[in-house]
Short mmCIF file of C-alpha atoms and ligand atoms in Angstrom, two decimals:
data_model
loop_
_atom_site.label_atom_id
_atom_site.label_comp_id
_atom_site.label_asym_id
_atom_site.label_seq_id
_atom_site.Cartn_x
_atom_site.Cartn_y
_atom_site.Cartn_z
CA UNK X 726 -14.03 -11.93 22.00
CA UNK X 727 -16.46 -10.26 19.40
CA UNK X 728 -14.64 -8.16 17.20
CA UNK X 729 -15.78 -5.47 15.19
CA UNK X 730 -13.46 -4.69 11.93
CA UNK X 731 -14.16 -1.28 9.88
CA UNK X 732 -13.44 -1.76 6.60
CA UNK X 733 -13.35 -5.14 3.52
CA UNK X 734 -10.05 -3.54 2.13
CA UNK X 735 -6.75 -5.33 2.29
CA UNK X 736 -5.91 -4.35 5.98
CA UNK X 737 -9.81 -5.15 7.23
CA UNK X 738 -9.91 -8.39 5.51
CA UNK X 739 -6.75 -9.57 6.37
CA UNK X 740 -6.85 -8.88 10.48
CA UNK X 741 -10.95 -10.80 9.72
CA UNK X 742 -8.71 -14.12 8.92
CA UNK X 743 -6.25 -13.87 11.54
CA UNK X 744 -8.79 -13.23 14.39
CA UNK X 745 -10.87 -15.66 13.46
CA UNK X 746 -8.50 -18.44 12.97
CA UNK X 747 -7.65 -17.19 16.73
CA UNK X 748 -11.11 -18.20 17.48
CA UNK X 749 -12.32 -14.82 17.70
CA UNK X 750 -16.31 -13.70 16.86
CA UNK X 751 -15.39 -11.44 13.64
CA UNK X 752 -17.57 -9.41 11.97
CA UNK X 753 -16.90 -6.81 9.19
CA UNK X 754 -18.69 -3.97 8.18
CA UNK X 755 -17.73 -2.66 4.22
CA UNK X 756 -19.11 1.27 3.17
CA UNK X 757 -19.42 -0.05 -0.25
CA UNK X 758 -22.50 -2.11 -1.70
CA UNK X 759 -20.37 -4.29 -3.54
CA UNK X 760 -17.22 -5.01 -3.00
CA UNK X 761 -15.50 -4.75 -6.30
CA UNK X 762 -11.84 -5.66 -7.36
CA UNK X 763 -10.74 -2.25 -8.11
CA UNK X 764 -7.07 -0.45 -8.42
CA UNK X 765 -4.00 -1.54 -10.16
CA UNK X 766 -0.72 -3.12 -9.31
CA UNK X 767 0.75 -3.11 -5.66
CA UNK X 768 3.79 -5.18 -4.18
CA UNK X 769 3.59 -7.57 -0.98
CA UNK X 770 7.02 -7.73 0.57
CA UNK X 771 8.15 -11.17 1.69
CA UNK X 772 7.41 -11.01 5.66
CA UNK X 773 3.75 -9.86 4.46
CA UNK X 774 3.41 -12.61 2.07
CA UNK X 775 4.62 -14.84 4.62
CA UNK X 776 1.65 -13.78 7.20
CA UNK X 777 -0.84 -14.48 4.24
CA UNK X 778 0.36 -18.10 3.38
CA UNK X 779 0.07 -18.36 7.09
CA UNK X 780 -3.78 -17.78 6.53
CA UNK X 781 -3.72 -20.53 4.18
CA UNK X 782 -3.49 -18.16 0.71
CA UNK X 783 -0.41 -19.46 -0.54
CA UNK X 784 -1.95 -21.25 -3.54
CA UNK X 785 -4.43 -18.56 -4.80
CA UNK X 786 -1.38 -16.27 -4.36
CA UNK X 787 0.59 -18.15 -5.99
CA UNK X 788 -1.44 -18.49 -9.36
CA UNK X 789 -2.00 -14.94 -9.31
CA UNK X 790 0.56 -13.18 -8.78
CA UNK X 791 4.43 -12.43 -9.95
CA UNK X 792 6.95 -13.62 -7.77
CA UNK X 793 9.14 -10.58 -8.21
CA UNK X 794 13.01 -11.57 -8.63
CA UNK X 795 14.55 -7.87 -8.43
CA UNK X 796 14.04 -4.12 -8.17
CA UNK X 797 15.80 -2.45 -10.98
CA UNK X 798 16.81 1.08 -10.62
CA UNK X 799 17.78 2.90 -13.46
CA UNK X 800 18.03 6.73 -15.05
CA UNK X 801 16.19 8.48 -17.43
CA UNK X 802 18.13 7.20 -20.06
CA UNK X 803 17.50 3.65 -18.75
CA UNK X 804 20.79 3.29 -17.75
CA UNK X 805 20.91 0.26 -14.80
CA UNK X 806 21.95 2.02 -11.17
CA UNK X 807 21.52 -0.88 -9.26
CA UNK X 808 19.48 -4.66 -9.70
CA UNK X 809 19.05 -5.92 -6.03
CA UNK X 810 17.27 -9.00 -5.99
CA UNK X 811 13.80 -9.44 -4.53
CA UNK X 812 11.79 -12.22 -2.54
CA UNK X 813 12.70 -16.04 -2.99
CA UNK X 814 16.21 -14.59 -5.71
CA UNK X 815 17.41 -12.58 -2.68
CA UNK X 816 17.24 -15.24 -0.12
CA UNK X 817 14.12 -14.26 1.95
CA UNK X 818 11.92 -17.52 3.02
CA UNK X 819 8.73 -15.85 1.32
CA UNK X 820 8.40 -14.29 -2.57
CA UNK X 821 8.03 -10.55 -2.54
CA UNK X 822 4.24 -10.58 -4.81
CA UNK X 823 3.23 -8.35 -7.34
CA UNK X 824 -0.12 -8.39 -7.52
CA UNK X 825 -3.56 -6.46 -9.08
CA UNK X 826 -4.36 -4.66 -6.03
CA UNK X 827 -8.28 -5.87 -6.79
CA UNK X 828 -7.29 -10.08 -7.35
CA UNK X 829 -5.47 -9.41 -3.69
CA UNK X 830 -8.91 -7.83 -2.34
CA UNK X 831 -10.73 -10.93 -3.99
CA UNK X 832 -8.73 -13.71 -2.46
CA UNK X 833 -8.85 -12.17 0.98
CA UNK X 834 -12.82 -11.92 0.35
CA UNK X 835 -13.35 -15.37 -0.76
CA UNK X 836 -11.43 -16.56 2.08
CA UNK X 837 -13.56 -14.30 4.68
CA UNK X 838 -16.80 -15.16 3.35
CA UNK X 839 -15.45 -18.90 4.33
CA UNK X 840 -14.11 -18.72 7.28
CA UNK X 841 -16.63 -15.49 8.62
CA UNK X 842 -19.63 -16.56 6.46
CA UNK X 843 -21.20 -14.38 4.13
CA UNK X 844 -23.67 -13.31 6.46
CA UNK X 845 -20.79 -11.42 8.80
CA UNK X 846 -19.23 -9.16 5.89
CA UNK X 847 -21.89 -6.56 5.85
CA UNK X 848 -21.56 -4.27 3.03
CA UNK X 849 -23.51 -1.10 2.85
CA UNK X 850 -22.77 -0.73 6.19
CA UNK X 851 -21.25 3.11 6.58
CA UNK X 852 -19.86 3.65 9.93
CA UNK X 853 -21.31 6.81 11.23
CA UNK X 854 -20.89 6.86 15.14
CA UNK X 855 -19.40 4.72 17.82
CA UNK X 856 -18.89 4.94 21.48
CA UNK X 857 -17.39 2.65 24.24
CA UNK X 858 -19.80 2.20 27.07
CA UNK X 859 -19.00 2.77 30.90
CA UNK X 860 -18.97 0.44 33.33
CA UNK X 861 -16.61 -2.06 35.40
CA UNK X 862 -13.95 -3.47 32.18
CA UNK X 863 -15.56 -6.34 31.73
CA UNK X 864 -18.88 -5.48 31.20
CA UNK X 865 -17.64 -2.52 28.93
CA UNK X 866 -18.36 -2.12 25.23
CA UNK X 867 -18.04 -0.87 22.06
CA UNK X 868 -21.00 0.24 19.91
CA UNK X 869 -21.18 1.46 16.98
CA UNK X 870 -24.04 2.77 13.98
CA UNK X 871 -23.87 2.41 10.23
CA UNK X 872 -25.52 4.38 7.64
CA UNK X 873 -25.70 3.50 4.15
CA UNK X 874 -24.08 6.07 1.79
CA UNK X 875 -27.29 8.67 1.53
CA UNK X 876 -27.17 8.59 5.37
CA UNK X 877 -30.23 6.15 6.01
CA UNK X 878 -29.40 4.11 9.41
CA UNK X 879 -28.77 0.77 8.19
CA UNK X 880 -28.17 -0.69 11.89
CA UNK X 881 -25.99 -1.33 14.94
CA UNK X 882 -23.53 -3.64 16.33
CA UNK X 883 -21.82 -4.05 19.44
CA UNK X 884 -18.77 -6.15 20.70
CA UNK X 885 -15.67 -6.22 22.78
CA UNK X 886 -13.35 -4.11 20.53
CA UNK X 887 -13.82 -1.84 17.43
CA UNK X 888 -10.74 -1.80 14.83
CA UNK X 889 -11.32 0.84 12.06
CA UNK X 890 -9.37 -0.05 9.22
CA UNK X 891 -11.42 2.37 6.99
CA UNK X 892 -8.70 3.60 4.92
CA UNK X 893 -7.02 6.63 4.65
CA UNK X 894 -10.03 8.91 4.97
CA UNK X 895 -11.22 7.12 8.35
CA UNK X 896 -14.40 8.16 10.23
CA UNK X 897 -12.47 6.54 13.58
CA UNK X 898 -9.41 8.34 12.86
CA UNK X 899 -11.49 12.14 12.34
CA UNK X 900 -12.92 11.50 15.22
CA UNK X 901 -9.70 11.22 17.32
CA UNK X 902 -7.56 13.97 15.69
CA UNK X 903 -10.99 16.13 14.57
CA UNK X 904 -8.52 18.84 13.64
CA UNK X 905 -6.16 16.73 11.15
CA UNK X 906 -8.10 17.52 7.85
CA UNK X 907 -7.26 16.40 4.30
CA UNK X 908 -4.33 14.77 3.38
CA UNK X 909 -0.61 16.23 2.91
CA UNK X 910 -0.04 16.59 -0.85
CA UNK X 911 3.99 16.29 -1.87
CA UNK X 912 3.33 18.08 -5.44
CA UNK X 913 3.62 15.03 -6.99
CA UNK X 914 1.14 13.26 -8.97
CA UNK X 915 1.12 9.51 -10.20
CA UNK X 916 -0.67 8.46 -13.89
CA UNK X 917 -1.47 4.99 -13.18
CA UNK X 918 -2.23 2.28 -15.62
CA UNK X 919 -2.65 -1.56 -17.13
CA UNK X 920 -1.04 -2.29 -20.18
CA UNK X 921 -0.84 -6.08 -22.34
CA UNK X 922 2.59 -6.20 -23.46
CA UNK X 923 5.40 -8.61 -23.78
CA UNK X 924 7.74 -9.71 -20.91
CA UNK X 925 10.79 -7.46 -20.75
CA UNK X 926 14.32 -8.12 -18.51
CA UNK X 927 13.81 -11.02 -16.29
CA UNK X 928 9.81 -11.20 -16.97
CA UNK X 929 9.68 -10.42 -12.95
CA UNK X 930 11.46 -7.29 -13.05
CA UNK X 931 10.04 -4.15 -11.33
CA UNK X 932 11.53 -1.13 -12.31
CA UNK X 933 12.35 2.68 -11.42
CA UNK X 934 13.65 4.50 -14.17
CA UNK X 935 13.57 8.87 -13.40
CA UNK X 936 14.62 10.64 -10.65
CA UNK X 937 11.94 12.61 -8.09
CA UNK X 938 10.39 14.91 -10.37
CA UNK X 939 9.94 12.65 -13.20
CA UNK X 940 9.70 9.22 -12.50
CA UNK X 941 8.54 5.96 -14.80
CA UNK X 942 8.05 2.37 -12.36
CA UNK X 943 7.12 -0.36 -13.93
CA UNK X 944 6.36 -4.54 -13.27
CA UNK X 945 4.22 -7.49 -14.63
CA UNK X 946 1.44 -8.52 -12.44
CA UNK X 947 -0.35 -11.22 -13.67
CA UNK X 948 0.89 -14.75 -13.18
CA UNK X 949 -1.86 -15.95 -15.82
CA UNK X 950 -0.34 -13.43 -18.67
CA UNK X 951 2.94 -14.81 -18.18
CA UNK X 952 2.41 -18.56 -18.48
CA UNK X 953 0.56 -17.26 -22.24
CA UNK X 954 4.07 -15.24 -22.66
CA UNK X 955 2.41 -12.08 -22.21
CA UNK X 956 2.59 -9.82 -19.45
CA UNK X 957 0.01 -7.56 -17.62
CA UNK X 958 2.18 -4.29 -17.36
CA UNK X 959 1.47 -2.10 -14.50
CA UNK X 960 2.92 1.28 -14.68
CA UNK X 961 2.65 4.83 -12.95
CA UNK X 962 4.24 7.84 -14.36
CA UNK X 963 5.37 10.17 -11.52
CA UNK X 964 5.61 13.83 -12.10
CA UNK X 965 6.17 16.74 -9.53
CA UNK X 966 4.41 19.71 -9.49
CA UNK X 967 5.27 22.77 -7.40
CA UNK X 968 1.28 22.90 -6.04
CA UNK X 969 0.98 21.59 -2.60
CA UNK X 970 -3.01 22.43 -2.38
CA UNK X 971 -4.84 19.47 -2.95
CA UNK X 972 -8.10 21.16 -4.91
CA UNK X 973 -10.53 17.70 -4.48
CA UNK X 974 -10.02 14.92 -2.11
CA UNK X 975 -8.45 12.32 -3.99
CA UNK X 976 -9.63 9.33 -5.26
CA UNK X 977 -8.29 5.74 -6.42
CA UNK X 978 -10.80 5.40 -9.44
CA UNK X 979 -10.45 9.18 -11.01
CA UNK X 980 -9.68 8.60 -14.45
CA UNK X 981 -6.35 10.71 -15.83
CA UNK X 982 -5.83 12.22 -19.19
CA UNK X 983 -2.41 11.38 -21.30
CA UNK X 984 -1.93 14.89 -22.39
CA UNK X 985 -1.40 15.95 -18.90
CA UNK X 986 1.36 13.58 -18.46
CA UNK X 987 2.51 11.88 -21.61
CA UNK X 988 4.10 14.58 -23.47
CA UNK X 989 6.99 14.44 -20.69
CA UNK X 990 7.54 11.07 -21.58
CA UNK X 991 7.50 11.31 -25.34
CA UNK X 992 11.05 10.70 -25.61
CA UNK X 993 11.41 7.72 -23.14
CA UNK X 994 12.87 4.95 -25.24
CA UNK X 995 14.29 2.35 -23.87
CA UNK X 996 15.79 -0.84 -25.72
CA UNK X 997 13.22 -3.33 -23.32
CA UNK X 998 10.51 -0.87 -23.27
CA UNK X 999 9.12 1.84 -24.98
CA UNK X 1000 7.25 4.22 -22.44
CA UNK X 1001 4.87 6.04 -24.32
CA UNK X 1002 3.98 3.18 -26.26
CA UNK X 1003 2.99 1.16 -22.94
CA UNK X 1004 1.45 4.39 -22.15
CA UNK X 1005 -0.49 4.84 -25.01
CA UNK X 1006 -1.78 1.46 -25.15
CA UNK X 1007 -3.14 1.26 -21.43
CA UNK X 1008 -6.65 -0.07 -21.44
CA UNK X 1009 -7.49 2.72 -18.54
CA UNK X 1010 -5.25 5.46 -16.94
CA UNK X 1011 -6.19 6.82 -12.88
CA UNK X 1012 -4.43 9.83 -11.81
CA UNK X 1013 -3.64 9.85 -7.84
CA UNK X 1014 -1.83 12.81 -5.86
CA UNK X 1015 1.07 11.79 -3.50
CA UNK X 1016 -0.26 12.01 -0.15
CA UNK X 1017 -0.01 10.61 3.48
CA UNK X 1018 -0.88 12.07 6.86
CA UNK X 1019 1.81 12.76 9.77
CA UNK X 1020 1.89 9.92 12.51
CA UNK X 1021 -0.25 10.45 14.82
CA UNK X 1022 0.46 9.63 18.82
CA UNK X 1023 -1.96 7.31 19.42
CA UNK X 1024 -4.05 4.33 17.68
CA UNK X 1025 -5.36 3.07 20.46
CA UNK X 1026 -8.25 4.34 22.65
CA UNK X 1027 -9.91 2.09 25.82
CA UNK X 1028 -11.64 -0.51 23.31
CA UNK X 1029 -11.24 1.12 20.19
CA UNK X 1030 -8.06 1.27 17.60
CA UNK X 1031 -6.83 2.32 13.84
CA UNK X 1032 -5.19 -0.33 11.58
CA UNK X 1033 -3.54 -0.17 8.22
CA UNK X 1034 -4.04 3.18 6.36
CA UNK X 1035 -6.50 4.79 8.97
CA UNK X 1036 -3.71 4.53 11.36
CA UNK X 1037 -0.77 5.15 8.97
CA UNK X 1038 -1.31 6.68 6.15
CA UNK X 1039 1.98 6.82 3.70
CA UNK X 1040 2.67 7.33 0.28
CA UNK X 1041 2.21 4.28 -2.16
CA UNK X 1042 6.09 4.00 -2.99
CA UNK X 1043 8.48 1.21 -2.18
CA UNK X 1044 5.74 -1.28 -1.60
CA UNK X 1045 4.87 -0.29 1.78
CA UNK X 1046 1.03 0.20 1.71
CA UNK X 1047 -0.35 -2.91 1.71
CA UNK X 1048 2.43 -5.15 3.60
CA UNK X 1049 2.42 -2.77 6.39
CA UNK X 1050 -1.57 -3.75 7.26
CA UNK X 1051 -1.05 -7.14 6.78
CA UNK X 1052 2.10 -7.08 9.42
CA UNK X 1053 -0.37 -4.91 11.39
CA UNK X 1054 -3.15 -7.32 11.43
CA UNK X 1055 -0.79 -9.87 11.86
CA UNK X 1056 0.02 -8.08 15.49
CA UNK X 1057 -3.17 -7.36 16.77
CA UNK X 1058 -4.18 -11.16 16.52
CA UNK X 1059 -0.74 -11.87 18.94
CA UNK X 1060 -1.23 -8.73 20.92
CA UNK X 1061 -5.09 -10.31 21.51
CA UNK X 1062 -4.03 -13.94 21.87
CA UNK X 1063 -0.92 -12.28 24.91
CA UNK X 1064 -3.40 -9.82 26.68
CA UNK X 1065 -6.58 -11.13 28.18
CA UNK X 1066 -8.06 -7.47 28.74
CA UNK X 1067 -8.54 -6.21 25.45
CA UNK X 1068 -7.40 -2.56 26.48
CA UNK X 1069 -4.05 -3.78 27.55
CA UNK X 1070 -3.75 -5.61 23.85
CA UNK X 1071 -4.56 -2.98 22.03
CA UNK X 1072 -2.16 -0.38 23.41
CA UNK X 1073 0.38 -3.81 23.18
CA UNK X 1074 -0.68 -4.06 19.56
CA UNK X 1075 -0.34 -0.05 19.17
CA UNK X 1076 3.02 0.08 20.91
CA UNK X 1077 4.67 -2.45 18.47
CA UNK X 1078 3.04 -1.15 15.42
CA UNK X 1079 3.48 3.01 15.93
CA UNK X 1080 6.91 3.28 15.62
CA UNK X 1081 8.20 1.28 12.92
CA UNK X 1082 5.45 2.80 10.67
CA UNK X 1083 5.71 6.26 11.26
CA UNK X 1084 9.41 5.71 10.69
CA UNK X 1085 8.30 4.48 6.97
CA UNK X 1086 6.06 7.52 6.38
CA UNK X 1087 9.09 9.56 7.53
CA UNK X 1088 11.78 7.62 5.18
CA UNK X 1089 8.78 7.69 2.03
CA UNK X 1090 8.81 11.57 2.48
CA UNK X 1091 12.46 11.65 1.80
CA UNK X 1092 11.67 9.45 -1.28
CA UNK X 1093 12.66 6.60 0.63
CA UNK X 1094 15.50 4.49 -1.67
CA UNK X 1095 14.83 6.33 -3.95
CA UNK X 1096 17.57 9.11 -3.11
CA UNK X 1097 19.91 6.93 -5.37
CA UNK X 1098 18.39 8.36 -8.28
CA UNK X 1099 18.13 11.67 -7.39
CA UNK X 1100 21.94 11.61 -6.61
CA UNK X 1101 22.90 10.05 -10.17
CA UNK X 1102 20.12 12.52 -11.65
CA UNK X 1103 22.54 15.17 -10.43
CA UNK X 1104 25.81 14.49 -10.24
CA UNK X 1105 25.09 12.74 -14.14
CA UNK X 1106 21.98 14.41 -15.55
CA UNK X 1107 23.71 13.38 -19.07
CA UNK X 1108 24.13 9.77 -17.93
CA UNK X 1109 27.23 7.93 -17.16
CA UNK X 1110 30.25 5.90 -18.75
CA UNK X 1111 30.87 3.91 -15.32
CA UNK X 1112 28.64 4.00 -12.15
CA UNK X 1113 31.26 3.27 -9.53
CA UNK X 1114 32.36 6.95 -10.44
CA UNK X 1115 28.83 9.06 -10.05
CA UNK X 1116 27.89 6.91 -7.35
CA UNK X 1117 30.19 4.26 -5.63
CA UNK X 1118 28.75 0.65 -4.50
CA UNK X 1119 29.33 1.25 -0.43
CA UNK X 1120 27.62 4.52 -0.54
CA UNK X 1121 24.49 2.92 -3.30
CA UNK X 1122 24.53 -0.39 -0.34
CA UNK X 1123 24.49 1.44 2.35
CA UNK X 1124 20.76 3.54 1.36
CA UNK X 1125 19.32 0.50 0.23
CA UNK X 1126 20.51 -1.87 3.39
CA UNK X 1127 19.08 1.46 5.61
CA UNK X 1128 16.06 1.04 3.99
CA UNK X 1129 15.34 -2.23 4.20
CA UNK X 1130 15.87 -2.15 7.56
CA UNK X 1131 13.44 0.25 8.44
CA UNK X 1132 10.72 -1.39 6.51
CA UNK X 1133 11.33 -4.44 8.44
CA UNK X 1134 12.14 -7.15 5.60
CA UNK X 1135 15.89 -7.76 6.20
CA UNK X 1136 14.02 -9.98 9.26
CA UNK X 1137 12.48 -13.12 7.67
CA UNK X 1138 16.14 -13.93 5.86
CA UNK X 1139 16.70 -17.25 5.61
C1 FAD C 1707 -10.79 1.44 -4.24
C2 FAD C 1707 -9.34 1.45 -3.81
C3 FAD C 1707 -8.36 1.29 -4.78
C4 FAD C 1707 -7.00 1.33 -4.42
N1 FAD C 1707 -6.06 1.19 -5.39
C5 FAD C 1707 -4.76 1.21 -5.05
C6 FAD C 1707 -3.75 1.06 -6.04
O1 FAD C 1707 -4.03 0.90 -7.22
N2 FAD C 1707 -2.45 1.09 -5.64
C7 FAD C 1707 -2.10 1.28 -4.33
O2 FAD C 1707 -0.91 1.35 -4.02
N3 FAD C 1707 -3.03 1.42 -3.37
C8 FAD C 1707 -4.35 1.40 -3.69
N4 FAD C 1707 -5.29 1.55 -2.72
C9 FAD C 1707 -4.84 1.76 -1.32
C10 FAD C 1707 -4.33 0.46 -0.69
O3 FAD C 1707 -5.29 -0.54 -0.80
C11 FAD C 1707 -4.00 0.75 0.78
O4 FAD C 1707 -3.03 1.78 0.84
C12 FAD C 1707 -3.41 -0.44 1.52
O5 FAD C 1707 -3.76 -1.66 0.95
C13 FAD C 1707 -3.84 -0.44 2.99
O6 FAD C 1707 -5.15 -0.98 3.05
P1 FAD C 1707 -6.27 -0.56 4.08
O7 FAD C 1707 -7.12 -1.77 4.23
O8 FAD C 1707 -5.72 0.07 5.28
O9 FAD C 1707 -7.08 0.59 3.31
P2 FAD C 1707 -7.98 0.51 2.01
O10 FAD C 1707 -7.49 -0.51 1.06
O11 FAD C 1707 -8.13 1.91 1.55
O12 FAD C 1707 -9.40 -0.02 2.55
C14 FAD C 1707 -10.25 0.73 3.39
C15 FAD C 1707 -11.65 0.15 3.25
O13 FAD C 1707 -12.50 0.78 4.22
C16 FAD C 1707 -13.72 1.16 3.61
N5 FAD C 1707 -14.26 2.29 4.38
C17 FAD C 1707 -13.83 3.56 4.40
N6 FAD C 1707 -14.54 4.31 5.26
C18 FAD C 1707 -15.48 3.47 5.80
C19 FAD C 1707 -16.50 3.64 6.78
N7 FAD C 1707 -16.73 4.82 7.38
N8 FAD C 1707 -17.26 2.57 7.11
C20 FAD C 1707 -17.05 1.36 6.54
N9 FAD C 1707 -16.08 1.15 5.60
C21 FAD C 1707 -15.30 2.19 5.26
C22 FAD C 1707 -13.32 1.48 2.18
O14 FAD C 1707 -14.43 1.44 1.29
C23 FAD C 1707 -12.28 0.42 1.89
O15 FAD C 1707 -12.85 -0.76 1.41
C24 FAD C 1707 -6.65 1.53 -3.04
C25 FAD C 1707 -7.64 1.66 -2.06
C26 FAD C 1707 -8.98 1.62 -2.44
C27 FAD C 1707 -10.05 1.74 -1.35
#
């Protein structure tokens, strides 16, 4: 089948190897001249690192990233709420990554350009319009047209199915739900930022230290810092606002400004980490609003569908974003490889796919696992002598275990 994929970002690229390792005619088509590795830290969650060594990355992966060993919750005062162990520590059959969002994009390029060749990742290639032809099924197309970013047609292509995994801000997507607009703010905005520091708790620790309106979450992310016994510190300092009006659409690479955000933190010692000394020493800071869009009905239309964030859009907490379009790209290629028509597989793909994420972008908007801190924010906003009497272990187990659940990684356990 020839395959057009909208989009070189971690969904596009990733659903590129899986097709064409099913012996599919990929080509990808990239808005940006150059693709560059751009963004900070992100987490893969086991079951999506798992689809990736499938693809063969296991070794670039592997001397790249941090092979996270737990998720440490804590309050304000850095008190520990709960460690629960992560990846390979907590049994799963695949590490949970944490990973420079841009070394992540790279390895999936380099792998594309091998398998694809060079010549079918076409970047400066905007798409503008598309349109599935008539006709009896199997003569039936999609086509679409690409612009380059002032608008100049750059070309056309046409194949058997279109997947648009052009991000949150997706030209397939407006054209579906025309009506949908900009994204939903929450009020809350994120200070993002690198930092060269030392290795503190386990040296694979990510942690969440705050409760909803003020939040600090921080992890390593560079496999070639630790084995020098430094560490790459990504952090993002979370802060609520009561605005819900987004004023500009947002934007990944907007730089941020540390008196907007670090004065909150000022006093945010903690004996494995000083905040506003991480903060301070960041070698670039992006500020990012919290948004997603609601779930839509349908991905899927005749030949054409959404993937990743085109299709659901959530906010970047509890490592969702980018494991979500690989497990996505990881179904299309079976829904493709069960169906021979390629309408049937794509409303296959779509009904396996639309439910269990729209259920995450639900769970993020009620902050996700992250209700445990809330609750010890405010039935302890002083901090605790013993945990077990703010908030006892069955009722802490039982958020995290629904959690889990719902984002699909209590599956792969060995
Ligand atoms: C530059 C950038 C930096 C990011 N940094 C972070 C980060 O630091 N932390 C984090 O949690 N998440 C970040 N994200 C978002 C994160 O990558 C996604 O939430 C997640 O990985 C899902 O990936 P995706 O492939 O669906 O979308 P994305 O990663 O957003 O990729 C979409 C791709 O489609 C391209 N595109 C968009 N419209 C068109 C069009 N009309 N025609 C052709 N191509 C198009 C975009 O240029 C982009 O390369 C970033 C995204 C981008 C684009």
């Amino acid at each position: 089948m020839k395959i057009l994929i909208i989009g070189a970002g971690i969904g596009g690229l990733t659903t590129a190897l899986a097709l064409k390792e099913a012996g599919h005619d990929v080509t990808v088509f990239e808005q940006v001249a150059e693709i560059k590795p751009l963004g900070v830290g992100i987490n893969l969650l086991p079951h999506a690192v798992g689809v990736l060594f499938g693809l063969g990355l296991k070794a670039p992966l592997a001397a790249t990233a941090i092979d996270a060993k737990e998720y440490v919750y804590m309050n304000r005062h850095g008190q520990e709420i709960l460690a629960d162990a992560r990846g390979l520590a907590a049994g799963y059959a695949y590490p949970q990554y944490s990973i420079h969002r841009g070394e992540l994009q790279m390895i999936l390029l380099e792998a594309a350009v091998k398998a694809l060749g060079a010549e079918n990742i076409r970047t400066g290639h905007k798409l503008a319009s598309f349109e599935e032809s008539a006709g009896p099924r199997d003569l039936a197309k999609v086509a679409a047209r690409f612009a380059d970013r002032a608008g100049r047609s750059v070309g056309e292509a046409t194949g058997d199915i279109l997947i648009a995994a052009d991000g949150i801000h997706s030209t397939a997507r407006a054209r579906f739900y025309p009506d949908e607009g900009m994204p939903k703010w929450n009020g809350a905005i994120m200070w993002r930022g690198l930092t060269e520091g030392k290795p503190f708790l386990s040296g694979a620790s990510i942690v969440k230290a705050g409760w909803t309106r003020q939040k600090f979450v921080v992890y390593p992310i560079s496999r070639r810092h630790a084995a020098q016994g430094k560490a790459l510190i990504n952090w993002i300092a979370d802060l609520h606002t009561d605005s819900h009006d987004l004023l500009a659409r947002e934007d990944w690479n907007r730089p941020g400004r540390l008196e907007d955000f670090l004065p909150a933190f000022q006093d945010w010692h903690f004996p494995w980490l000083d905040v506003p000394e991480v903060i301070r020493n960041a070698s670039a800071v992006y500020e990012f609003p919290m948004v997603d869009r609601d779930p839509v009905a349908r991905w899927s239309f005749g030949r054409i569908t959404l993937l990743g964030d085109a299709a659901h859009p959530m906010y970047p907490i509890a490592s969702n974003g980018a494991s979500q379009a690989i497990l996505d790209a990881e179904v299309i290629a079976d829904s493709l490889a069960r169906h021979g028509d390629p309408v049937a597989a794509l409303r296959d793909y779509e009904s396996r796919r639309l439910h269990p994420t729209a259920e995450i972008v639900r769970m993020n908007r009620q902050q996700g696992p992250d209700v445990i801190l809330d609750m010890v924010h405010e039935r302890a906003p002083q901090g605790f002598q013993r945990l077990d009497d703010v908030l006892p272990k069955a009722e802490l187990a039982a958020i995290v275990g629904k959690y889990k659940k719902a984002a699909g990684h209590q599956q792969v356990i060995r």
